[in-house]
PDB file of C-alpha atoms in Angstrom:
ATOM      1  CA  UNK A   1     -21.366 -26.628  -6.116  1.00 65.00           C
ATOM      2  CA  UNK A   2     -17.917 -28.121  -6.689  1.00 68.00           C
ATOM      3  CA  UNK A   3     -16.228 -29.496  -3.598  1.00 84.00           C
ATOM      4  CA  UNK A   4     -12.640 -30.079  -2.614  1.00 90.00           C
ATOM      5  CA  UNK A   5     -12.099 -32.689   0.093  1.00 93.00           C
ATOM      6  CA  UNK A   6      -9.137 -33.154   2.409  1.00 96.00           C
ATOM      7  CA  UNK A   7      -8.000 -35.928   4.731  1.00 96.00           C
ATOM      8  CA  UNK A   8      -7.363 -36.255   7.561  1.00 97.00           C
ATOM      9  CA  UNK A   9      -9.258 -33.431   9.207  1.00 97.00           C
ATOM     10  CA  UNK A  10      -6.808 -33.471  12.115  1.00 97.00           C
ATOM     11  CA  UNK A  11      -3.333 -34.990  12.324  1.00 97.00           C
ATOM     12  CA  UNK A  12      -1.214 -35.135  15.448  1.00 98.00           C
ATOM     13  CA  UNK A  13       2.408 -36.077  14.995  1.00 98.00           C
ATOM     14  CA  UNK A  14       5.669 -35.955  16.868  1.00 98.00           C
ATOM     15  CA  UNK A  15       8.465 -33.640  15.885  1.00 97.00           C
ATOM     16  CA  UNK A  16      10.709 -35.197  13.269  1.00 97.00           C
ATOM     17  CA  UNK A  17       8.031 -37.483  11.863  1.00 98.00           C
ATOM     18  CA  UNK A  18       6.812 -37.437   8.281  1.00 98.00           C
ATOM     19  CA  UNK A  19       3.222 -36.537   7.488  1.00 98.00           C
ATOM     20  CA  UNK A  20       1.224 -36.769   4.304  1.00 97.00           C
ATOM     21  CA  UNK A  21      -1.805 -34.576   3.826  1.00 97.00           C
ATOM     22  CA  UNK A  22      -4.266 -35.537   1.117  1.00 96.00           C
ATOM     23  CA  UNK A  23      -6.587 -33.581  -1.105  1.00 95.00           C
ATOM     24  CA  UNK A  24      -9.142 -34.717  -3.644  1.00 91.00           C
ATOM     25  CA  UNK A  25      -9.561 -31.828  -6.048  1.00 86.00           C
ATOM     26  CA  UNK A  26     -12.434 -30.922  -8.283  1.00 81.00           C
ATOM     27  CA  UNK A  27     -12.262 -32.792 -11.536  1.00 73.00           C
ATOM     28  CA  UNK A  28     -11.304 -30.797 -14.596  1.00 73.00           C
ATOM     29  CA  UNK A  29      -9.664 -28.086 -12.518  1.00 74.00           C
ATOM     30  CA  UNK A  30      -6.076 -27.873 -13.591  1.00 76.00           C
ATOM     31  CA  UNK A  31      -4.519 -25.624 -11.000  1.00 85.00           C
ATOM     32  CA  UNK A  32      -3.876 -26.873  -7.475  1.00 89.00           C
ATOM     33  CA  UNK A  33      -2.619 -24.973  -4.520  1.00 93.00           C
ATOM     34  CA  UNK A  34      -1.502 -25.637  -0.989  1.00 96.00           C
ATOM     35  CA  UNK A  35      -1.721 -23.013   1.699  1.00 97.00           C
ATOM     36  CA  UNK A  36      -1.119 -22.945   5.396  1.00 97.00           C
ATOM     37  CA  UNK A  37      -2.602 -20.813   8.127  1.00 97.00           C
ATOM     38  CA  UNK A  38      -0.985 -20.646  11.517  1.00 96.00           C
ATOM     39  CA  UNK A  39      -3.625 -20.143  14.186  1.00 93.00           C
ATOM     40  CA  UNK A  40      -4.880 -16.571  14.213  1.00 90.00           C
ATOM     41  CA  UNK A  41      -2.716 -15.482  11.312  1.00 92.00           C
ATOM     42  CA  UNK A  42      -3.142 -14.856   7.625  1.00 92.00           C
ATOM     43  CA  UNK A  43      -3.229 -17.482   4.913  1.00 96.00           C
ATOM     44  CA  UNK A  44       0.178 -18.172   3.377  1.00 96.00           C
ATOM     45  CA  UNK A  45       0.772 -19.582  -0.080  1.00 95.00           C
ATOM     46  CA  UNK A  46       2.983 -22.672  -0.184  1.00 97.00           C
ATOM     47  CA  UNK A  47       2.954 -24.037  -3.713  1.00 96.00           C
ATOM     48  CA  UNK A  48       1.004 -24.166  -6.946  1.00 93.00           C
ATOM     49  CA  UNK A  49       0.830 -27.182  -9.209  1.00 88.00           C
ATOM     50  CA  UNK A  50      -0.194 -27.218 -12.832  1.00 84.00           C
ATOM     51  CA  UNK A  51      -0.092 -29.949 -15.402  1.00 78.00           C
ATOM     52  CA  UNK A  52       1.566 -32.303 -12.910  1.00 80.00           C
ATOM     53  CA  UNK A  53       4.399 -29.922 -12.175  1.00 88.00           C
ATOM     54  CA  UNK A  54       5.174 -27.313  -9.567  1.00 92.00           C
ATOM     55  CA  UNK A  55       4.586 -23.953 -11.203  1.00 91.00           C
ATOM     56  CA  UNK A  56       5.390 -21.683  -8.265  1.00 93.00           C
ATOM     57  CA  UNK A  57       6.528 -22.078  -4.690  1.00 94.00           C
ATOM     58  CA  UNK A  58       7.049 -19.717  -1.794  1.00 94.00           C
ATOM     59  CA  UNK A  59      10.032 -19.335   0.500  1.00 92.00           C
ATOM     60  CA  UNK A  60       8.171 -21.419   3.067  1.00 94.00           C
ATOM     61  CA  UNK A  61       8.155 -24.401   0.712  1.00 95.00           C
ATOM     62  CA  UNK A  62      11.668 -25.597   1.430  1.00 93.00           C
ATOM     63  CA  UNK A  63      13.254 -29.008   0.947  1.00 93.00           C
ATOM     64  CA  UNK A  64      11.219 -30.606   3.696  1.00 95.00           C
ATOM     65  CA  UNK A  65       8.045 -30.121   1.655  1.00 96.00           C
ATOM     66  CA  UNK A  66       7.000 -31.971  -1.477  1.00 96.00           C
ATOM     67  CA  UNK A  67       3.838 -32.307  -3.520  1.00 94.00           C
ATOM     68  CA  UNK A  68       2.672 -35.147  -5.682  1.00 90.00           C
ATOM     69  CA  UNK A  69      -0.263 -36.310  -7.680  1.00 86.00           C
ATOM     70  CA  UNK A  70       0.336 -40.015  -7.179  1.00 82.00           C
ATOM     71  CA  UNK A  71      -2.654 -41.466  -8.958  1.00 80.00           C
ATOM     72  CA  UNK A  72      -3.889 -38.728 -11.231  1.00 75.00           C
ATOM     73  CA  UNK A  73      -6.676 -37.682  -8.908  1.00 80.00           C
ATOM     74  CA  UNK A  74      -5.449 -37.298  -5.329  1.00 88.00           C
ATOM     75  CA  UNK A  75      -3.027 -34.551  -4.548  1.00 90.00           C
ATOM     76  CA  UNK A  76      -0.650 -34.834  -1.576  1.00 94.00           C
ATOM     77  CA  UNK A  77       1.524 -32.552   0.498  1.00 96.00           C
ATOM     78  CA  UNK A  78       4.350 -34.285   2.334  1.00 97.00           C
ATOM     79  CA  UNK A  79       6.321 -32.792   5.174  1.00 97.00           C
ATOM     80  CA  UNK A  80       9.391 -34.953   5.671  1.00 96.00           C
ATOM     81  CA  UNK A  81      10.562 -34.025   9.140  1.00 95.00           C
ATOM     82  CA  UNK A  82       7.998 -31.988  10.995  1.00 97.00           C
ATOM     83  CA  UNK A  83       8.905 -29.142  13.302  1.00 96.00           C
ATOM     84  CA  UNK A  84       6.864 -27.523  16.016  1.00 97.00           C
ATOM     85  CA  UNK A  85       6.382 -24.464  13.807  1.00 96.00           C
ATOM     86  CA  UNK A  86       4.700 -26.602  11.143  1.00 97.00           C
ATOM     87  CA  UNK A  87       1.623 -26.743  13.364  1.00 98.00           C
ATOM     88  CA  UNK A  88      -1.072 -25.011  11.329  1.00 97.00           C
ATOM     89  CA  UNK A  89      -4.148 -25.520   9.187  1.00 98.00           C
ATOM     90  CA  UNK A  90      -3.249 -26.706   5.714  1.00 98.00           C
ATOM     91  CA  UNK A  91      -5.669 -25.980   2.909  1.00 97.00           C
ATOM     92  CA  UNK A  92      -5.648 -27.206  -0.640  1.00 95.00           C
ATOM     93  CA  UNK A  93      -7.473 -25.255  -3.314  1.00 93.00           C
ATOM     94  CA  UNK A  94      -8.457 -25.595  -6.938  1.00 89.00           C
ATOM     95  CA  UNK A  95      -8.715 -23.076  -9.725  1.00 84.00           C
ATOM     96  CA  UNK A  96     -10.197 -23.722 -13.120  1.00 68.00           C
ATOM     97  CA  UNK A  97      -8.333 -22.528 -16.211  1.00 61.00           C
ATOM     98  CA  UNK A  98     -11.390 -20.601 -17.332  1.00 63.00           C
ATOM     99  CA  UNK A  99     -13.438 -17.784 -15.816  1.00 60.00           C
ATOM    100  CA  UNK A 100     -14.707 -16.716 -13.403  1.00 63.00           C
ATOM    101  CA  UNK A 101     -11.421 -17.790 -11.817  1.00 80.00           C
ATOM    102  CA  UNK A 102     -12.915 -18.764  -8.523  1.00 83.00           C
ATOM    103  CA  UNK A 103     -10.603 -20.595  -6.199  1.00 87.00           C
ATOM    104  CA  UNK A 104     -12.300 -23.362  -4.212  1.00 88.00           C
ATOM    105  CA  UNK A 105     -10.796 -24.257  -0.863  1.00 93.00           C
ATOM    106  CA  UNK A 106     -10.970 -27.589   0.876  1.00 95.00           C
ATOM    107  CA  UNK A 107     -12.034 -27.847   4.534  1.00 96.00           C
ATOM    108  CA  UNK A 108      -8.429 -28.051   5.699  1.00 97.00           C
ATOM    109  CA  UNK A 109      -6.271 -30.378   7.766  1.00 98.00           C
ATOM    110  CA  UNK A 110      -5.256 -29.254  11.214  1.00 98.00           C
ATOM    111  CA  UNK A 111      -1.679 -30.412  11.828  1.00 98.00           C
ATOM    112  CA  UNK A 112      -0.442 -30.461  15.385  1.00 98.00           C
ATOM    113  CA  UNK A 113       3.233 -31.206  15.946  1.00 98.00           C
ATOM    114  CA  UNK A 114       4.181 -32.107  19.510  1.00 97.00           C
TER     115      UNK A 114
ATOM    116  CA  UNK B   1       7.279  -9.661  -3.176  1.00 76.00           C
ATOM    117  CA  UNK B   2       3.756  -8.344  -3.541  1.00 83.00           C
ATOM    118  CA  UNK B   3       2.464  -6.917  -0.268  1.00 91.00           C
ATOM    119  CA  UNK B   4      -1.185  -6.777   0.696  1.00 95.00           C
ATOM    120  CA  UNK B   5      -2.392  -4.593   3.533  1.00 95.00           C
ATOM    121  CA  UNK B   6      -5.847  -4.669   5.007  1.00 97.00           C
ATOM    122  CA  UNK B   7      -7.399  -2.276   7.419  1.00 96.00           C
ATOM    123  CA  UNK B   8      -8.788  -2.234   9.900  1.00 97.00           C
ATOM    124  CA  UNK B   9      -7.533  -5.442  11.493  1.00 96.00           C
ATOM    125  CA  UNK B  10     -10.416  -5.492  13.942  1.00 96.00           C
ATOM    126  CA  UNK B  11     -13.829  -4.013  13.437  1.00 94.00           C
ATOM    127  CA  UNK B  12     -16.668  -3.954  15.895  1.00 95.00           C
ATOM    128  CA  UNK B  13     -19.869  -2.478  14.567  1.00 92.00           C
ATOM    129  CA  UNK B  14     -23.481  -2.253  15.555  1.00 95.00           C
ATOM    130  CA  UNK B  15     -26.195  -3.949  13.620  1.00 96.00           C
ATOM    131  CA  UNK B  16     -27.688  -1.720  10.983  1.00 96.00           C
ATOM    132  CA  UNK B  17     -24.538   0.331  10.456  1.00 96.00           C
ATOM    133  CA  UNK B  18     -22.410   0.611   7.328  1.00 96.00           C
ATOM    134  CA  UNK B  19     -18.674   0.195   7.119  1.00 95.00           C
ATOM    135  CA  UNK B  20     -15.863  -0.359   4.629  1.00 97.00           C
ATOM    136  CA  UNK B  21     -12.838  -2.637   4.751  1.00 98.00           C
ATOM    137  CA  UNK B  22      -9.837  -1.568   2.692  1.00 98.00           C
ATOM    138  CA  UNK B  23      -7.299  -3.684   0.851  1.00 97.00           C
ATOM    139  CA  UNK B  24      -4.161  -2.069  -0.594  1.00 96.00           C
ATOM    140  CA  UNK B  25      -1.603  -3.965  -2.620  1.00 95.00           C
ATOM    141  CA  UNK B  26       1.845  -3.040  -3.822  1.00 93.00           C
ATOM    142  CA  UNK B  27       2.108  -4.084  -7.480  1.00 85.00           C
ATOM    143  CA  UNK B  28      -0.234  -4.569 -10.403  1.00 82.00           C
ATOM    144  CA  UNK B  29      -2.448  -7.619 -10.546  1.00 83.00           C
ATOM    145  CA  UNK B  30      -5.287  -8.765 -12.743  1.00 78.00           C
ATOM    146  CA  UNK B  31      -7.305 -10.520 -10.037  1.00 89.00           C
ATOM    147  CA  UNK B  32      -8.429  -9.541  -6.579  1.00 94.00           C
ATOM    148  CA  UNK B  33     -10.317 -11.946  -4.318  1.00 96.00           C
ATOM    149  CA  UNK B  34     -12.385 -11.544  -1.188  1.00 97.00           C
ATOM    150  CA  UNK B  35     -12.960 -14.430   1.195  1.00 97.00           C
ATOM    151  CA  UNK B  36     -14.873 -14.997   4.368  1.00 97.00           C
ATOM    152  CA  UNK B  37     -13.597 -17.291   7.118  1.00 97.00           C
ATOM    153  CA  UNK B  38     -15.630 -18.372  10.135  1.00 96.00           C
ATOM    154  CA  UNK B  39     -13.702 -19.525  13.229  1.00 93.00           C
ATOM    155  CA  UNK B  40     -12.164 -22.958  12.708  1.00 91.00           C
ATOM    156  CA  UNK B  41     -13.493 -23.161   9.162  1.00 94.00           C
ATOM    157  CA  UNK B  42     -12.136 -22.934   5.647  1.00 95.00           C
ATOM    158  CA  UNK B  43     -12.281 -19.973   3.308  1.00 95.00           C
ATOM    159  CA  UNK B  44     -15.470 -19.180   1.450  1.00 93.00           C
ATOM    160  CA  UNK B  45     -15.127 -17.292  -1.809  1.00 92.00           C
ATOM    161  CA  UNK B  46     -17.125 -14.073  -1.851  1.00 95.00           C
ATOM    162  CA  UNK B  47     -15.960 -12.135  -4.895  1.00 94.00           C
ATOM    163  CA  UNK B  48     -13.456 -12.237  -7.721  1.00 93.00           C
ATOM    164  CA  UNK B  49     -12.707  -8.845  -9.258  1.00 94.00           C
ATOM    165  CA  UNK B  50     -11.021  -8.913 -12.629  1.00 89.00           C
ATOM    166  CA  UNK B  51     -10.830  -5.395 -13.993  1.00 84.00           C
ATOM    167  CA  UNK B  52     -10.475  -1.771 -13.050  1.00 84.00           C
ATOM    168  CA  UNK B  53     -13.768  -0.362 -11.869  1.00 86.00           C
ATOM    169  CA  UNK B  54     -15.264  -3.798 -11.270  1.00 90.00           C
ATOM    170  CA  UNK B  55     -18.046  -3.813  -8.716  1.00 93.00           C
ATOM    171  CA  UNK B  56     -19.807  -6.880  -7.405  1.00 95.00           C
ATOM    172  CA  UNK B  57     -22.586  -7.159  -4.881  1.00 96.00           C
ATOM    173  CA  UNK B  58     -24.044 -10.037  -2.949  1.00 95.00           C
ATOM    174  CA  UNK B  59     -26.598  -9.275  -0.299  1.00 96.00           C
ATOM    175  CA  UNK B  60     -25.202  -6.739   2.167  1.00 97.00           C
ATOM    176  CA  UNK B  61     -21.672  -6.979   0.782  1.00 98.00           C
ATOM    177  CA  UNK B  62     -20.302  -5.006  -2.132  1.00 98.00           C
ATOM    178  CA  UNK B  63     -16.740  -5.195  -3.417  1.00 98.00           C
ATOM    179  CA  UNK B  64     -14.986  -2.810  -5.775  1.00 96.00           C
ATOM    180  CA  UNK B  65     -11.596  -2.609  -7.430  1.00 95.00           C
ATOM    181  CA  UNK B  66      -9.463   0.353  -8.461  1.00 94.00           C
ATOM    182  CA  UNK B  67      -6.385  -1.078 -10.155  1.00 92.00           C
ATOM    183  CA  UNK B  68      -4.798   2.320 -10.679  1.00 92.00           C
ATOM    184  CA  UNK B  69      -4.899   3.033  -6.959  1.00 93.00           C
ATOM    185  CA  UNK B  70      -4.180  -0.643  -6.183  1.00 94.00           C
ATOM    186  CA  UNK B  71      -7.118  -0.578  -3.835  1.00 95.00           C
ATOM    187  CA  UNK B  72     -10.111  -2.777  -3.256  1.00 97.00           C
ATOM    188  CA  UNK B  73     -12.918  -2.141  -0.827  1.00 98.00           C
ATOM    189  CA  UNK B  74     -15.480  -4.387   0.793  1.00 98.00           C
ATOM    190  CA  UNK B  75     -18.481  -2.371   1.842  1.00 98.00           C
ATOM    191  CA  UNK B  76     -20.929  -3.683   4.389  1.00 97.00           C
ATOM    192  CA  UNK B  77     -24.425  -2.256   4.334  1.00 97.00           C
ATOM    193  CA  UNK B  78     -26.767  -2.465   7.314  1.00 95.00           C
ATOM    194  CA  UNK B  79     -24.694  -5.065   9.103  1.00 95.00           C
ATOM    195  CA  UNK B  80     -26.318  -8.077  10.713  1.00 96.00           C
ATOM    196  CA  UNK B  81     -24.884 -10.489  13.278  1.00 95.00           C
ATOM    197  CA  UNK B  82     -24.498 -13.255  10.673  1.00 96.00           C
ATOM    198  CA  UNK B  83     -21.788 -11.209   8.958  1.00 97.00           C
ATOM    199  CA  UNK B  84     -19.471 -11.644  11.942  1.00 97.00           C
ATOM    200  CA  UNK B  85     -16.375 -13.408  10.568  1.00 97.00           C
ATOM    201  CA  UNK B  86     -12.858 -12.702   9.365  1.00 97.00           C
ATOM    202  CA  UNK B  87     -12.595 -11.265   5.868  1.00 98.00           C
ATOM    203  CA  UNK B  88      -9.490 -11.648   3.737  1.00 97.00           C
ATOM    204  CA  UNK B  89      -8.547 -10.074   0.469  1.00 97.00           C
ATOM    205  CA  UNK B  90      -6.046 -11.835  -1.763  1.00 96.00           C
ATOM    206  CA  UNK B  91      -4.180 -10.716  -4.841  1.00 94.00           C
ATOM    207  CA  UNK B  92      -3.142 -13.065  -7.611  1.00 89.00           C
ATOM    208  CA  UNK B  93       0.391 -12.659  -8.891  1.00 82.00           C
ATOM    209  CA  UNK B  94       2.803 -15.512  -9.485  1.00 81.00           C
ATOM    210  CA  UNK B  95       1.458 -16.664  -6.162  1.00 86.00           C
ATOM    211  CA  UNK B  96      -1.614 -15.740  -4.175  1.00 90.00           C
ATOM    212  CA  UNK B  97      -0.894 -13.065  -1.588  1.00 93.00           C
ATOM    213  CA  UNK B  98      -3.332 -12.711   1.270  1.00 95.00           C
ATOM    214  CA  UNK B  99      -3.998  -9.708   3.421  1.00 96.00           C
ATOM    215  CA  UNK B 100      -3.789  -9.925   7.186  1.00 94.00           C
ATOM    216  CA  UNK B 101      -7.554 -10.229   7.510  1.00 96.00           C
ATOM    217  CA  UNK B 102     -10.221  -8.087   9.155  1.00 97.00           C
ATOM    218  CA  UNK B 103     -11.997  -9.611  12.110  1.00 97.00           C
ATOM    219  CA  UNK B 104     -15.531  -8.282  12.037  1.00 97.00           C
ATOM    220  CA  UNK B 105     -17.852  -8.465  15.000  1.00 97.00           C
ATOM    221  CA  UNK B 106     -21.397  -7.230  14.579  1.00 96.00           C
ATOM    222  CA  UNK B 107     -23.013  -6.308  17.853  1.00 94.00           C
ATOM    223  CA  UNK B 108     -26.800  -6.530  18.239  1.00 88.00           C
TER     224      UNK B 108
END
């Protein structure tokens, strides 16, 4: 079964620091997504990325967030100046452009901002 | 903004019993997803429902979609302890909109 991988599994950072979360998507899947899940809460969409461009972003995805595909395979989410409320699980996900439209989630990165 | 409501939020049921989780959403969509999440883990895809009247079954779980009513259900048949988890529905629009989740506990 296809697998999405994410690194690191856990990141601890101080408030105001920059963090970069990495995702290795499934090859040949063209849609990429980032989500976050604050502990005990629902999953929240952050951004979708298609054909090396942001296709949709939520209100959460403000100027402190950015996404890149720096080398054509890895997919990164950068938070420029972390806040305490950024502490959450961050998941990346892939979706193929063909049926059955399953979305595959990575294992997640737990971000703790102190 | 598309809103997705799930109920119940918490469900405690005895092994062997049947129950249904409901997912209502506010505007039309062509895809409805169900996921399972174990504590501290990622989301596992259970079902993707693509059309009105779609029904999918896997083991003790069966999902259905009524696009006219904007309602999806996840039916659990003869629950077993291994089904204890949080279940999310999600609706695909311009974004993916997740429900609040249903925390299911199956009691022996």
